[in-house]
CSV table of C-alpha atoms in Angstrom, one decimal:
chain,number,residue,atom,x,y,z
A,987,UNK,CA,132.7,172.0,164.0
A,988,UNK,CA,134.1,168.6,164.8
A,989,UNK,CA,135.3,165.8,162.0
A,990,UNK,CA,134.2,168.2,159.5
A,991,UNK,CA,136.6,171.1,160.6
A,992,UNK,CA,139.4,168.5,161.2
A,993,UNK,CA,138.4,167.0,157.3
A,994,UNK,CA,138.7,170.5,155.8
A,995,UNK,CA,142.0,171.1,157.9
A,996,UNK,CA,143.4,168.2,156.2
A,997,UNK,CA,143.4,165.9,159.7
A,998,UNK,CA,142.4,162.3,159.6
A,999,UNK,CA,139.9,161.5,162.9
A,1000,UNK,CA,140.3,158.2,164.0
A,1001,UNK,CA,137.7,155.7,163.0
A,1002,UNK,CA,135.1,155.1,165.9
A,1003,UNK,CA,135.4,151.3,165.7
A,1004,UNK,CA,139.2,151.0,165.3
A,1005,UNK,CA,139.5,152.2,169.1
A,1006,UNK,CA,136.7,151.1,170.6
A,1007,UNK,CA,136.6,147.4,169.4
A,1008,UNK,CA,135.1,146.3,172.6
A,1009,UNK,CA,131.8,148.5,172.2
A,1010,UNK,CA,131.6,147.4,168.7
A,1011,UNK,CA,131.1,143.9,170.1
A,1012,UNK,CA,128.9,145.1,172.6
A,1013,UNK,CA,126.7,146.8,170.1
A,1014,UNK,CA,126.6,144.1,168.2
A,1015,UNK,CA,125.3,141.6,170.5
A,1016,UNK,CA,122.8,144.5,171.2
A,1017,UNK,CA,121.6,144.4,168.1
A,1018,UNK,CA,120.9,140.7,168.0
A,1019,UNK,CA,119.3,140.4,171.2
A,1020,UNK,CA,116.8,143.8,170.8
A,1021,UNK,CA,115.2,142.0,168.1
A,1022,UNK,CA,112.6,139.2,167.6
A,1023,UNK,CA,113.6,136.0,166.5
A,1024,UNK,CA,110.4,134.4,164.9
A,1025,UNK,CA,108.9,131.8,162.8
A,1026,UNK,CA,109.3,132.1,159.1
A,1027,UNK,CA,105.2,132.6,158.7
A,1028,UNK,CA,105.5,135.4,161.6
A,1029,UNK,CA,108.3,136.8,159.7
A,1030,UNK,CA,106.5,137.1,156.3
A,1031,UNK,CA,103.3,138.6,158.5
A,1032,UNK,CA,105.9,141.4,160.0
A,1033,UNK,CA,106.9,142.3,156.9
A,1034,UNK,CA,103.5,142.4,154.9
A,1035,UNK,CA,102.6,144.6,157.7
A,1036,UNK,CA,105.7,147.1,157.3
A,1037,UNK,CA,105.2,146.3,153.0
A,1038,UNK,CA,101.9,148.6,153.5
A,1039,UNK,CA,104.1,151.3,155.3
A,1040,UNK,CA,106.4,151.2,152.6
A,1041,UNK,CA,104.0,151.7,149.8
A,1042,UNK,CA,102.5,154.4,151.5
A,1043,UNK,CA,105.6,156.2,151.7
A,1044,UNK,CA,106.3,155.3,148.3
A,1045,UNK,CA,103.0,157.0,147.3
A,1046,UNK,CA,104.0,160.0,149.1
A,1047,UNK,CA,107.3,160.6,147.5
A,1048,UNK,CA,105.6,160.3,143.9
A,1049,UNK,CA,103.2,163.4,145.0
A,1050,UNK,CA,106.3,165.1,146.8
A,1051,UNK,CA,108.2,164.6,143.3
A,1052,UNK,CA,105.4,165.6,141.1
A,1053,UNK,CA,104.9,168.8,143.5
A,1054,UNK,CA,108.7,169.5,142.9
A,1055,UNK,CA,108.1,169.4,139.4
A,1056,UNK,CA,105.2,172.2,139.7
A,1057,UNK,CA,107.0,174.5,141.6
A,1058,UNK,CA,108.1,178.2,139.8
A,1059,UNK,CA,111.3,178.3,138.2
A,1060,UNK,CA,113.5,181.8,138.3
A,1061,UNK,CA,115.6,182.8,135.1
A,1062,UNK,CA,119.0,182.9,135.1
A,1063,UNK,CA,120.0,186.7,134.0
A,1064,UNK,CA,123.7,186.0,134.4
A,1065,UNK,CA,126.0,184.9,132.8
A,1066,UNK,CA,128.5,182.7,134.0
A,1067,UNK,CA,131.5,181.4,132.9
A,1068,UNK,CA,133.4,178.4,133.8
A,1069,UNK,CA,136.6,176.8,132.9
A,1070,UNK,CA,136.3,173.2,132.0
A,1071,UNK,CA,138.4,170.0,130.1
A,1072,UNK,CA,137.3,172.6,126.6
A,1073,UNK,CA,138.2,175.7,127.8
A,1074,UNK,CA,136.1,178.7,128.8
A,1075,UNK,CA,132.1,177.3,128.8
A,1076,UNK,CA,129.2,179.3,130.0
A,1077,UNK,CA,126.3,177.9,131.9
A,1078,UNK,CA,124.0,177.3,129.1
A,1079,UNK,CA,126.8,175.5,127.3
A,1080,UNK,CA,126.9,173.1,129.8
A,1081,UNK,CA,123.7,171.3,128.9
A,1082,UNK,CA,125.5,170.2,126.2
A,1083,UNK,CA,122.4,169.7,123.7
A,1084,UNK,CA,119.9,168.6,126.9
A,1085,UNK,CA,117.4,170.5,127.9
A,1086,UNK,CA,117.9,169.7,131.4
A,1087,UNK,CA,120.9,170.0,133.5
A,1088,UNK,CA,122.0,168.9,136.9
A,1089,UNK,CA,125.0,170.7,139.1
A,1090,UNK,CA,126.7,168.9,142.1
A,1091,UNK,CA,128.2,171.7,144.4
A,1092,UNK,CA,131.4,170.0,144.9
A,1093,UNK,CA,132.9,171.6,147.9
A,1094,UNK,CA,136.6,172.0,147.1
A,1095,UNK,CA,138.1,175.5,148.0
A,1096,UNK,CA,140.4,177.3,145.9
A,1097,UNK,CA,143.3,177.1,148.6
A,1098,UNK,CA,142.3,173.0,149.5
A,1099,UNK,CA,145.0,170.4,148.7
A,1100,UNK,CA,142.1,167.5,147.9
A,1101,UNK,CA,138.5,167.9,147.7
A,1102,UNK,CA,135.5,167.0,150.3
A,1103,UNK,CA,135.3,163.2,151.8
A,1104,UNK,CA,132.1,163.4,151.9
A,1105,UNK,CA,131.3,165.5,148.3
A,1106,UNK,CA,133.7,162.6,147.3
A,1107,UNK,CA,131.2,159.9,148.6
A,1108,UNK,CA,128.8,161.4,146.7
A,1109,UNK,CA,130.6,161.4,143.3
A,1110,UNK,CA,131.1,157.9,143.9
A,1111,UNK,CA,127.8,157.0,143.5
A,1112,UNK,CA,126.8,159.5,140.7
A,1113,UNK,CA,129.8,158.8,138.3
A,1114,UNK,CA,128.8,155.8,136.7
A,1115,UNK,CA,125.3,157.0,136.1
A,1116,UNK,CA,125.5,160.2,134.2
A,1117,UNK,CA,125.2,158.0,130.9
A,1118,UNK,CA,122.0,156.9,132.1
A,1119,UNK,CA,120.7,160.2,132.5
A,1120,UNK,CA,122.1,161.6,129.1
A,1121,UNK,CA,119.1,159.4,128.0
A,1122,UNK,CA,116.4,161.2,129.7
A,1123,UNK,CA,117.2,164.3,128.3
A,1124,UNK,CA,120.0,165.3,131.2
A,1125,UNK,CA,123.2,165.9,131.8
A,1126,UNK,CA,125.1,166.7,135.3
A,1127,UNK,CA,128.2,167.9,135.7
A,1128,UNK,CA,130.2,168.8,139.0
A,1129,UNK,CA,131.3,172.4,139.6
A,1130,UNK,CA,134.0,174.0,142.6
A,1131,UNK,CA,136.0,176.9,143.4
A,1132,UNK,CA,139.3,175.3,143.0
A,1133,UNK,CA,141.2,176.0,140.0
A,1134,UNK,CA,141.1,173.3,137.1
A,1135,UNK,CA,144.1,172.2,137.2
A,1136,UNK,CA,143.9,170.8,140.8
A,1137,UNK,CA,139.9,169.4,139.7
A,1138,UNK,CA,141.9,167.9,137.1
A,1139,UNK,CA,144.1,166.2,139.2
A,1140,UNK,CA,141.8,164.8,141.9
A,1141,UNK,CA,139.6,163.3,139.3
A,1142,UNK,CA,142.3,161.7,137.9
A,1143,UNK,CA,143.6,160.6,141.3
A,1144,UNK,CA,140.1,159.0,142.3
A,1145,UNK,CA,139.1,157.7,138.7
A,1146,UNK,CA,136.3,159.1,137.6
A,1147,UNK,CA,135.0,160.8,134.1
A,1148,UNK,CA,132.3,162.9,135.5
A,1149,UNK,CA,132.6,166.7,134.1
A,1150,UNK,CA,133.9,169.1,136.4
A,1151,UNK,CA,134.6,173.1,136.2
A,1152,UNK,CA,136.1,175.2,138.4
A,1153,UNK,CA,133.4,178.3,138.9
A,1154,UNK,CA,136.6,180.4,140.3
A,1155,UNK,CA,135.3,183.7,141.7
A,1156,UNK,CA,132.1,184.2,139.1
A,1157,UNK,CA,129.9,184.4,141.8
A,1158,UNK,CA,127.9,180.9,141.0
A,1159,UNK,CA,128.6,179.2,143.8
A,1160,UNK,CA,127.9,182.4,146.3
A,1161,UNK,CA,124.6,182.8,143.9
A,1162,UNK,CA,123.5,179.6,144.6
A,1163,UNK,CA,124.6,179.4,148.1
A,1164,UNK,CA,126.8,177.0,148.7
A,1165,UNK,CA,130.2,179.7,149.0
A,1166,UNK,CA,130.7,182.0,152.1
A,1167,UNK,CA,133.2,184.8,153.3
A,1168,UNK,CA,135.6,184.4,156.0
A,1169,UNK,CA,133.3,187.0,157.9
A,1170,UNK,CA,130.3,184.6,157.7
A,1171,UNK,CA,132.3,181.7,158.9
A,1172,UNK,CA,133.7,183.7,161.8
A,1173,UNK,CA,130.3,185.4,163.0
A,1174,UNK,CA,128.9,181.7,162.3
A,1175,UNK,CA,126.0,183.2,160.4
A,1176,UNK,CA,125.6,182.7,156.7
A,1177,UNK,CA,122.5,181.8,154.5
A,1178,UNK,CA,122.3,178.0,153.9
A,1179,UNK,CA,119.7,175.8,152.9
A,1180,UNK,CA,117.1,178.8,152.7
A,1181,UNK,CA,118.1,179.2,156.6
A,1182,UNK,CA,120.7,181.4,158.8
A,1183,UNK,CA,122.9,179.9,160.7
A,1184,UNK,CA,126.4,178.3,161.1
A,1185,UNK,CA,128.0,177.6,157.7
A,1186,UNK,CA,130.6,175.6,159.4
A,1187,UNK,CA,133.1,175.9,156.2
A,1188,UNK,CA,133.5,178.1,153.4
A,1189,UNK,CA,132.0,175.4,150.7
A,1190,UNK,CA,129.4,173.7,151.4
A,1191,UNK,CA,127.5,170.4,149.6
A,1192,UNK,CA,124.4,171.0,147.2
A,1193,UNK,CA,122.8,169.7,144.3
A,1194,UNK,CA,121.3,172.4,141.8
A,1195,UNK,CA,119.2,172.1,138.4
A,1196,UNK,CA,118.4,174.3,135.4
A,1197,UNK,CA,116.1,173.9,132.4
A,1198,UNK,CA,116.7,175.2,129.0
A,1199,UNK,CA,114.1,175.9,126.6
A,1200,UNK,CA,114.1,176.1,122.9
A,1201,UNK,CA,115.0,180.2,122.5
A,1202,UNK,CA,118.1,179.1,124.7
A,1203,UNK,CA,116.8,180.8,128.2
A,1204,UNK,CA,118.3,179.3,131.3
A,1205,UNK,CA,116.3,178.4,134.7
A,1206,UNK,CA,116.9,177.2,137.8
A,1207,UNK,CA,114.6,174.9,139.0
A,1208,UNK,CA,115.5,173.6,142.1
A,1209,UNK,CA,118.3,173.4,144.6
A,1210,UNK,CA,119.0,171.1,147.3
A,1211,UNK,CA,121.2,170.8,150.4
A,1212,UNK,CA,122.4,168.9,153.2
A,1213,UNK,CA,120.3,166.0,154.2
A,1214,UNK,CA,118.4,167.2,151.1
A,1215,UNK,CA,120.9,165.6,148.6
A,1216,UNK,CA,120.6,162.0,151.0
A,1217,UNK,CA,118.4,160.5,148.4
A,1218,UNK,CA,120.8,160.4,145.9
A,1219,UNK,CA,123.1,158.8,147.3
A,1220,UNK,CA,123.1,155.1,146.7
A,1221,UNK,CA,125.4,153.5,149.2
A,1222,UNK,CA,123.1,155.7,152.1
A,1223,UNK,CA,119.7,154.3,150.7
A,1224,UNK,CA,121.5,150.8,150.6
A,1225,UNK,CA,122.7,151.2,154.1
A,1226,UNK,CA,118.9,151.9,155.3
A,1227,UNK,CA,118.0,148.5,154.4
A,1228,UNK,CA,120.3,146.5,156.4
A,1229,UNK,CA,120.0,145.8,160.4
A,1230,UNK,CA,122.6,148.4,161.5
A,1231,UNK,CA,121.4,151.2,159.7
A,1232,UNK,CA,124.1,154.1,158.6
A,1233,UNK,CA,125.9,152.4,161.8
A,1234,UNK,CA,127.3,156.2,162.0
A,1235,UNK,CA,127.1,156.4,166.2
A,1236,UNK,CA,125.8,159.8,166.4
A,1237,UNK,CA,128.5,161.2,164.1
A,1238,UNK,CA,127.3,161.5,160.7
A,1239,UNK,CA,130.1,161.2,157.8
A,1240,UNK,CA,132.6,160.8,160.5
A,1241,UNK,CA,133.6,156.9,159.2
A,1242,UNK,CA,133.8,158.4,155.8
A,1243,UNK,CA,137.0,158.9,153.8
A,1244,UNK,CA,138.3,159.1,150.0
A,1245,UNK,CA,138.1,155.6,148.9
A,1246,UNK,CA,141.9,155.5,148.3
A,1247,UNK,CA,142.5,156.3,151.9
A,1248,UNK,CA,140.7,153.1,153.6
A,1249,UNK,CA,143.2,151.1,155.7
A,1250,UNK,CA,141.8,148.1,156.1
């Protein structure tokens, strides 16, 4: 489990670059030396060739998005009740007058002291965009198994405004594939991301989408987990544009801190 295990147990691993300044300098030097330095005309020529690849990827992504929208749905038969800032609310209530609902499965176990640093990174990216989603007939909330007072306190600490609800043990997280038993953790076998694998922790990350029709029927239309939610992290998409990329040195998310814990 490595860094993830340390984080979930409240241990902050030392940043790689903090203890390896010499390697950082060497890496940066290689980043420059490994690239050709060319004239402006040659630079534009290379950029135009790469633009063709980017356009092909964009078209393929459009096709993938269309096929995602064409996936079959499943009707949600179970009535889930959550604890929220307005009291008890059902899954149907969470649509708040919209027909589409996005749920971020935020890793925050009932006995955890604070929310997952990586999920907090994702929350920093989606907190301010929900107002825009609302204007496309979509609302978005986060749901965790931690009790509501813990969620509210952590939300206040982080300065977020999104709606956050506690599922407690109503089965929602388990049914949506983001909660695991101690036995599954011990055996390193749990159904996560549609595959039996080591779930690593009792809580895992993901995004689920629901639709409510005019008669009030709720349907589960899509869920994505693990790297399937990379594209909704704006910061990662920006980092993918720069020469050093995500610069994680083979340790994904190892550098992530709660935004109030960066020491520099």
